[in-house]
CSV table of C-alpha atoms in Angstrom, one decimal:
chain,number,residue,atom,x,y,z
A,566,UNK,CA,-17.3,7.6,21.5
A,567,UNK,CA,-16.7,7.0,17.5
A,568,UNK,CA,-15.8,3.5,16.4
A,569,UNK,CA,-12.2,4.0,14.9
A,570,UNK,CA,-11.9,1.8,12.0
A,571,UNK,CA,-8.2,1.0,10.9
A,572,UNK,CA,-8.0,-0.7,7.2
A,573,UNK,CA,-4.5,-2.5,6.1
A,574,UNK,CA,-3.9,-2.8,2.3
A,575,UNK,CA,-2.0,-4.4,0.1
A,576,UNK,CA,-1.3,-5.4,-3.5
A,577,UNK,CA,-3.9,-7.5,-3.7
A,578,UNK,CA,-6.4,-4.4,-3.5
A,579,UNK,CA,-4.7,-2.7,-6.6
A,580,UNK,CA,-5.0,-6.1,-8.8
A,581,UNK,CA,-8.4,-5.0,-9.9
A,582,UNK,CA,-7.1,-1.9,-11.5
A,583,UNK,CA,-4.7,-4.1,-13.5
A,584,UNK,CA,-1.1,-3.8,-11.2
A,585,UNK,CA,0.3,-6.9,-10.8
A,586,UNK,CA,0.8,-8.4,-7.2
A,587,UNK,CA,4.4,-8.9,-5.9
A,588,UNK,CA,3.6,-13.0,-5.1
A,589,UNK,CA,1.0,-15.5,-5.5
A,590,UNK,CA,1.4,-17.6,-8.9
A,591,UNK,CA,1.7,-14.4,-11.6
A,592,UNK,CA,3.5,-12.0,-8.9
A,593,UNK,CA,6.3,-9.7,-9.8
A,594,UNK,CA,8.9,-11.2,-7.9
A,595,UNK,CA,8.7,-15.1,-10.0
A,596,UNK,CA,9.7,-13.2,-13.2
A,597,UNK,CA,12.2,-10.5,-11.6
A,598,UNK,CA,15.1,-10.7,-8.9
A,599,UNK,CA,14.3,-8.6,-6.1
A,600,UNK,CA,18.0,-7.7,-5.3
A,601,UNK,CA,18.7,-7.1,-9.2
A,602,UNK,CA,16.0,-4.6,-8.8
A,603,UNK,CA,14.7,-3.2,-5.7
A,604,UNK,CA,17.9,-3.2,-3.5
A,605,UNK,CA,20.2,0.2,-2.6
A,606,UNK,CA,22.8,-2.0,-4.0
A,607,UNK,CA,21.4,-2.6,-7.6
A,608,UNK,CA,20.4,1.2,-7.3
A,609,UNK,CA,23.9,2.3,-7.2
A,610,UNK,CA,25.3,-0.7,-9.4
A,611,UNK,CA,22.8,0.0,-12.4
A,612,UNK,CA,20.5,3.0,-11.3
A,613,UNK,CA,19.8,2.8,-15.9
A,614,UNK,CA,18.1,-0.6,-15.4
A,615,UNK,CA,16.8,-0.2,-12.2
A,616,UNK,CA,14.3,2.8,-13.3
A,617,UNK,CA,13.8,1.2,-16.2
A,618,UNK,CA,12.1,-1.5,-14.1
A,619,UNK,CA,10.1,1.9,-12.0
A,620,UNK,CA,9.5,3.4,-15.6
A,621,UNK,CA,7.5,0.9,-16.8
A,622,UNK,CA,5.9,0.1,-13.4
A,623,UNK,CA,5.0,4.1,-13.8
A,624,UNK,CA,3.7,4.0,-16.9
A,625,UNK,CA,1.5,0.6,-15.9
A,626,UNK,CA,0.2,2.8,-12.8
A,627,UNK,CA,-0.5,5.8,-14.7
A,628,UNK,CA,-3.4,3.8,-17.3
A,629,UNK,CA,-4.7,2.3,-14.2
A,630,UNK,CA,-8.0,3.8,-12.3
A,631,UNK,CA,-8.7,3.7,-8.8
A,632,UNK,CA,-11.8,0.3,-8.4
A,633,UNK,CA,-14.7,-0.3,-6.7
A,634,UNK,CA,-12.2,-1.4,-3.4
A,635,UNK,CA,-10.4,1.9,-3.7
A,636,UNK,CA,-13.7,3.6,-3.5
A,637,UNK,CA,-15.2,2.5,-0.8
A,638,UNK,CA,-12.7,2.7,1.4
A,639,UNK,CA,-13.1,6.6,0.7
A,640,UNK,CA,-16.8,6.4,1.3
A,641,UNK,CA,-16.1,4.6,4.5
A,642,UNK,CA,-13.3,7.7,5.4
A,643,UNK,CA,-16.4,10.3,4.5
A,644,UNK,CA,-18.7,8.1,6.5
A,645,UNK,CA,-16.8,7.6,9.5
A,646,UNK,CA,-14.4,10.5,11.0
A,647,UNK,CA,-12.3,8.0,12.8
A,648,UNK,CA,-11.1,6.0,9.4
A,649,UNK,CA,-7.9,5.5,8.8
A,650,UNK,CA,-6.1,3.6,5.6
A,651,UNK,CA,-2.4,2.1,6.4
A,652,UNK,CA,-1.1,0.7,2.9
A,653,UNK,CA,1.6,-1.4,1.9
A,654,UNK,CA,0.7,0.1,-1.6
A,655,UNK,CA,3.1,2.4,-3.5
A,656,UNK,CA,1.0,3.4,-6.2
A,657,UNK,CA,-1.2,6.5,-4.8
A,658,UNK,CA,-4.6,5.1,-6.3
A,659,UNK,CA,-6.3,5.1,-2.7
A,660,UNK,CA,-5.4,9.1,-2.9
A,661,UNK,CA,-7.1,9.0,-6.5
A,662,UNK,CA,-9.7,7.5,-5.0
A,663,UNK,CA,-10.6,10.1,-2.4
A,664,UNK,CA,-8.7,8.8,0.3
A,665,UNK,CA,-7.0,12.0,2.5
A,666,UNK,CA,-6.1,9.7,5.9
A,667,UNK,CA,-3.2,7.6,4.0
A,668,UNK,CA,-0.4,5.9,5.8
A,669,UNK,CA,2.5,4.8,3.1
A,670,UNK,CA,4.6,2.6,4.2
A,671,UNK,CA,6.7,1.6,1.5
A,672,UNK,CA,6.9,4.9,0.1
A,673,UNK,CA,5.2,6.3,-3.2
A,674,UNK,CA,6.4,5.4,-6.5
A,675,UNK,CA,5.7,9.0,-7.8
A,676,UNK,CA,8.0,10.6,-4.7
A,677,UNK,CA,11.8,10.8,-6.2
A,678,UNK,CA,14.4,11.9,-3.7
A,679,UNK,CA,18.3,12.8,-4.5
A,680,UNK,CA,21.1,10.6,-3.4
A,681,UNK,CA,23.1,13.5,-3.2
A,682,UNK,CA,21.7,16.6,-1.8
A,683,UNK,CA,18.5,14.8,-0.2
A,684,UNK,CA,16.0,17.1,-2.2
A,685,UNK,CA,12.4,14.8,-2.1
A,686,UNK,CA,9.5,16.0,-5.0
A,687,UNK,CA,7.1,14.1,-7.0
A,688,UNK,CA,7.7,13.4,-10.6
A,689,UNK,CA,4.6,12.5,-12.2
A,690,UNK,CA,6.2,12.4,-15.9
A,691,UNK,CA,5.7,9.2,-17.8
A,692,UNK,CA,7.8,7.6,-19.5
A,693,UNK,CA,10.4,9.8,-18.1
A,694,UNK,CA,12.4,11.8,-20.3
A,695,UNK,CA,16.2,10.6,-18.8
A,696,UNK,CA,16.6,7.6,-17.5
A,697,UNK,CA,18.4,7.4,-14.9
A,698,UNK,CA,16.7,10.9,-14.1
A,699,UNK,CA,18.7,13.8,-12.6
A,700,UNK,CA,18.5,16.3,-9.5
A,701,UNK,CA,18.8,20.2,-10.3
A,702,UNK,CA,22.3,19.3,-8.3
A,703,UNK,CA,23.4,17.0,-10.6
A,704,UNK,CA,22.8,14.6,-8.3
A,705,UNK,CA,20.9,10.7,-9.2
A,706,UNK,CA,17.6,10.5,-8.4
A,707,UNK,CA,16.2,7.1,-6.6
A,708,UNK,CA,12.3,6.2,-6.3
A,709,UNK,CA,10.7,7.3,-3.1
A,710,UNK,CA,10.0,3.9,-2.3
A,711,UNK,CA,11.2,1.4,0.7
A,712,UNK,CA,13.7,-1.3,-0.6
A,713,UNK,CA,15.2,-4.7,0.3
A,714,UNK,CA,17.0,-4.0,3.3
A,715,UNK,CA,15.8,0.1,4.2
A,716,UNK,CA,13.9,0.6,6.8
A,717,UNK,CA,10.3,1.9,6.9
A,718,UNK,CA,9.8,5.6,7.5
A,719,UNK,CA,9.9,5.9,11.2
A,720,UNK,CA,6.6,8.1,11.7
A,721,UNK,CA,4.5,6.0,9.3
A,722,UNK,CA,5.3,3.2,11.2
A,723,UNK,CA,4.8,4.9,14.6
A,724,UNK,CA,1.3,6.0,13.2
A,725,UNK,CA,0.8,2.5,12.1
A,726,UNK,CA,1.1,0.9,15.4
A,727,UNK,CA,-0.8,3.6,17.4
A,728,UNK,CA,-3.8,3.4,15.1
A,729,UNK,CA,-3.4,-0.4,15.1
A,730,UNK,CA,-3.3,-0.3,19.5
A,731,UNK,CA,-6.5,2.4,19.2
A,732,UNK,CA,-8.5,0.7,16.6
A,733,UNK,CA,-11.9,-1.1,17.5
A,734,UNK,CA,-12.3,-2.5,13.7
A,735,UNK,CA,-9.3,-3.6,12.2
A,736,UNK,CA,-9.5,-4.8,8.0
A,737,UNK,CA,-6.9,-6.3,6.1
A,738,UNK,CA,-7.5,-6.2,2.3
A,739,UNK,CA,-5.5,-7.9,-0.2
A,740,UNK,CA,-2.3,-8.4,1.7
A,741,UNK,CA,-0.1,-11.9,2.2
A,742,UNK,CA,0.1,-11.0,5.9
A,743,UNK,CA,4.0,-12.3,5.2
A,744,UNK,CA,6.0,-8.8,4.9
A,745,UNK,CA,6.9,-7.8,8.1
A,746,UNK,CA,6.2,-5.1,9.6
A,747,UNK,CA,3.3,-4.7,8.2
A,748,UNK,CA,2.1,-8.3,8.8
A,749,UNK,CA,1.9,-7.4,12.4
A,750,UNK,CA,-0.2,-4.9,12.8
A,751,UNK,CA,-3.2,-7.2,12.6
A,752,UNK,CA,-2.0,-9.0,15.4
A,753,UNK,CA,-1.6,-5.8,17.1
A,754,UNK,CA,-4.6,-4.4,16.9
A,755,UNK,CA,-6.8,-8.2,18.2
A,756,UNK,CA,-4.3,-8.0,21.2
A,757,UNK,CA,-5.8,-4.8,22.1
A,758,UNK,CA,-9.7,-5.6,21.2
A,759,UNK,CA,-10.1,-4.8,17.8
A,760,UNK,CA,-12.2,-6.9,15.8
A,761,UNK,CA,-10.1,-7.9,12.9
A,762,UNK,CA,-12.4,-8.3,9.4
A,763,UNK,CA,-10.2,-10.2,6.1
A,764,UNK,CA,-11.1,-9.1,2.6
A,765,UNK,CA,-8.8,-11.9,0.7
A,766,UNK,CA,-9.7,-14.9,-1.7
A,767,UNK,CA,-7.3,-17.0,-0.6
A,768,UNK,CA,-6.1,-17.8,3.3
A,769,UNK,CA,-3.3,-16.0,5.0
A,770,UNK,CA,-1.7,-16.2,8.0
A,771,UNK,CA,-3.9,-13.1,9.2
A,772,UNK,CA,-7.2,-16.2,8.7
A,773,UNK,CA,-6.6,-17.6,11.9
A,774,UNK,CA,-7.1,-14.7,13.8
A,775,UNK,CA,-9.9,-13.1,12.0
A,776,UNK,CA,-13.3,-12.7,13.5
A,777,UNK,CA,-15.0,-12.2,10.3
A,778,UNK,CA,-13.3,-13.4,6.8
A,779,UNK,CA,-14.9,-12.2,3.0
A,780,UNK,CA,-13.0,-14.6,0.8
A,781,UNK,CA,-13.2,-13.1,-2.1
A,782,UNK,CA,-11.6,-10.1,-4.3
A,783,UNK,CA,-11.5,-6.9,-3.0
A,784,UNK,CA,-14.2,-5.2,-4.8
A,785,UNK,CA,-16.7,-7.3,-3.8
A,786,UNK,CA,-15.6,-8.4,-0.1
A,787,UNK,CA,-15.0,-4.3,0.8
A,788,UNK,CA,-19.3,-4.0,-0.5
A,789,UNK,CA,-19.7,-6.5,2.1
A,790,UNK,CA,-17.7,-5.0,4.7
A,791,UNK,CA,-19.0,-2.1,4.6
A,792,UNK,CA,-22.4,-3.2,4.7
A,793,UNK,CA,-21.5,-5.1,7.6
A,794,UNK,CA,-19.9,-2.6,9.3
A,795,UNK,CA,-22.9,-0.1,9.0
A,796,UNK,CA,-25.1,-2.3,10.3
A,797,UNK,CA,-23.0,-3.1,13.3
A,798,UNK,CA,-21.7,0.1,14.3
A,799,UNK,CA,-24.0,2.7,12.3
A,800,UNK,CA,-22.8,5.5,10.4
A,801,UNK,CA,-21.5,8.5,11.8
A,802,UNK,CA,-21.8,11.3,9.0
């Protein structure tokens, strides 16, 4: 039977390409307001200043290239055919990287949707041309992303949780292991067997249950993991 391999990402993977992280000591959310900015409320209060904030995240995203973390997690999906990447990420560079098995989450910051007629497309322009931008109906367009208070898309999360129950290798990469649900699925997957493998340089909650931990960046921890996991369950190109 193939090994499945499950890997959980988060921000922290997508610092080495130059995004900023959400917390920690220089995250996004100690120099903005989370409910000024990433809210339904603030949305329909000040959609102009709310995709301003997604413009320049855009435009921050689109000088950015997929690292060395990004990479091998692709090599690992080419080298395994039961790999499987859940992200918390939003900003497509695991797809950039190679990546084809990718749960989102929390959305994709390139998806737009309408408020109005409910039309989803990706908008790849940067900067955008109107700000806030609008539908072909007229209609506001919002960021295809998951906000304060929204709930995650139902079959991503359904995926996430069946992967996380099937997996026999579970890694966690650059994530607080504080945002729930995602936070969970770690937890999920040991209860059922998995071993669970940490790629973080500084403790989490997610530590404590780990049965191997690579403190250290992404880039360099995933080498290591994946030289690990070779060894110990062979590859099956």
């Amino acid at each position: 039977m193939a090994v499945k391999i499950v890997a959980l990402t988060g921000a922290g993977i997508s610092a080495e390409s130059g995004i900023p992280t959400f917390r920690g000591k220089d995250g996004l959310w100690n120099r903005f307001r989370p409910e000024e900015l990433a809210t339904p409320e603030a949305f329909f209060r000040n959609p102009k200043l709310v995709w301003e904030w997604y413009d320049w995240r855009r435009q921050l995203i689109a000088k950015a290239e997929p690292n060395e973390g990004h990479k091998i997690l692709a090599k690992m999906e080419k080298e395994f055919p039961e790999f499987y990447l859940i992200t918390q990420n939003v900003d497509g560079l695991h797809q950039r990287a190679g990546s084809e098995k990718v749960i989102e989450l929390h959305g994709n910051i390139w998806k737009v949707r309408c408020v109005e007629c409910g039309r989803k497309n990706y908008d790849y322009r940067t900067p955008l041309p109107e700000i806030p931008p609008k539908c072909e109906c007229g209609g506001l367009l919002r960021p295809g992303v998951v906000w304060f208070g929204e709930s995650l898309p139902m079959d991503a999360l359904s995926r996430a949780y069946e992967l996380s129950r099937e997996s026999h290798v579970f890694i966690v990469v650059g994530t607080s292991g504080v945002v729930y649900p995602a936070a969970e699925l770690p937890y999920v997957a040991k209860e059922s067997g998995a071993e669970v493998i940490e790629v973080n340089p500084e403790e989490t909650p997610i530590s404590r249950i780990a049965d191997e931990v690579f403190r250290e960046k992404a880039s360099t921890g995933l080498k290591k993991v994946y030289e690990y996991v070779r060894e110990r369950y062979g590859s099956e190109r």
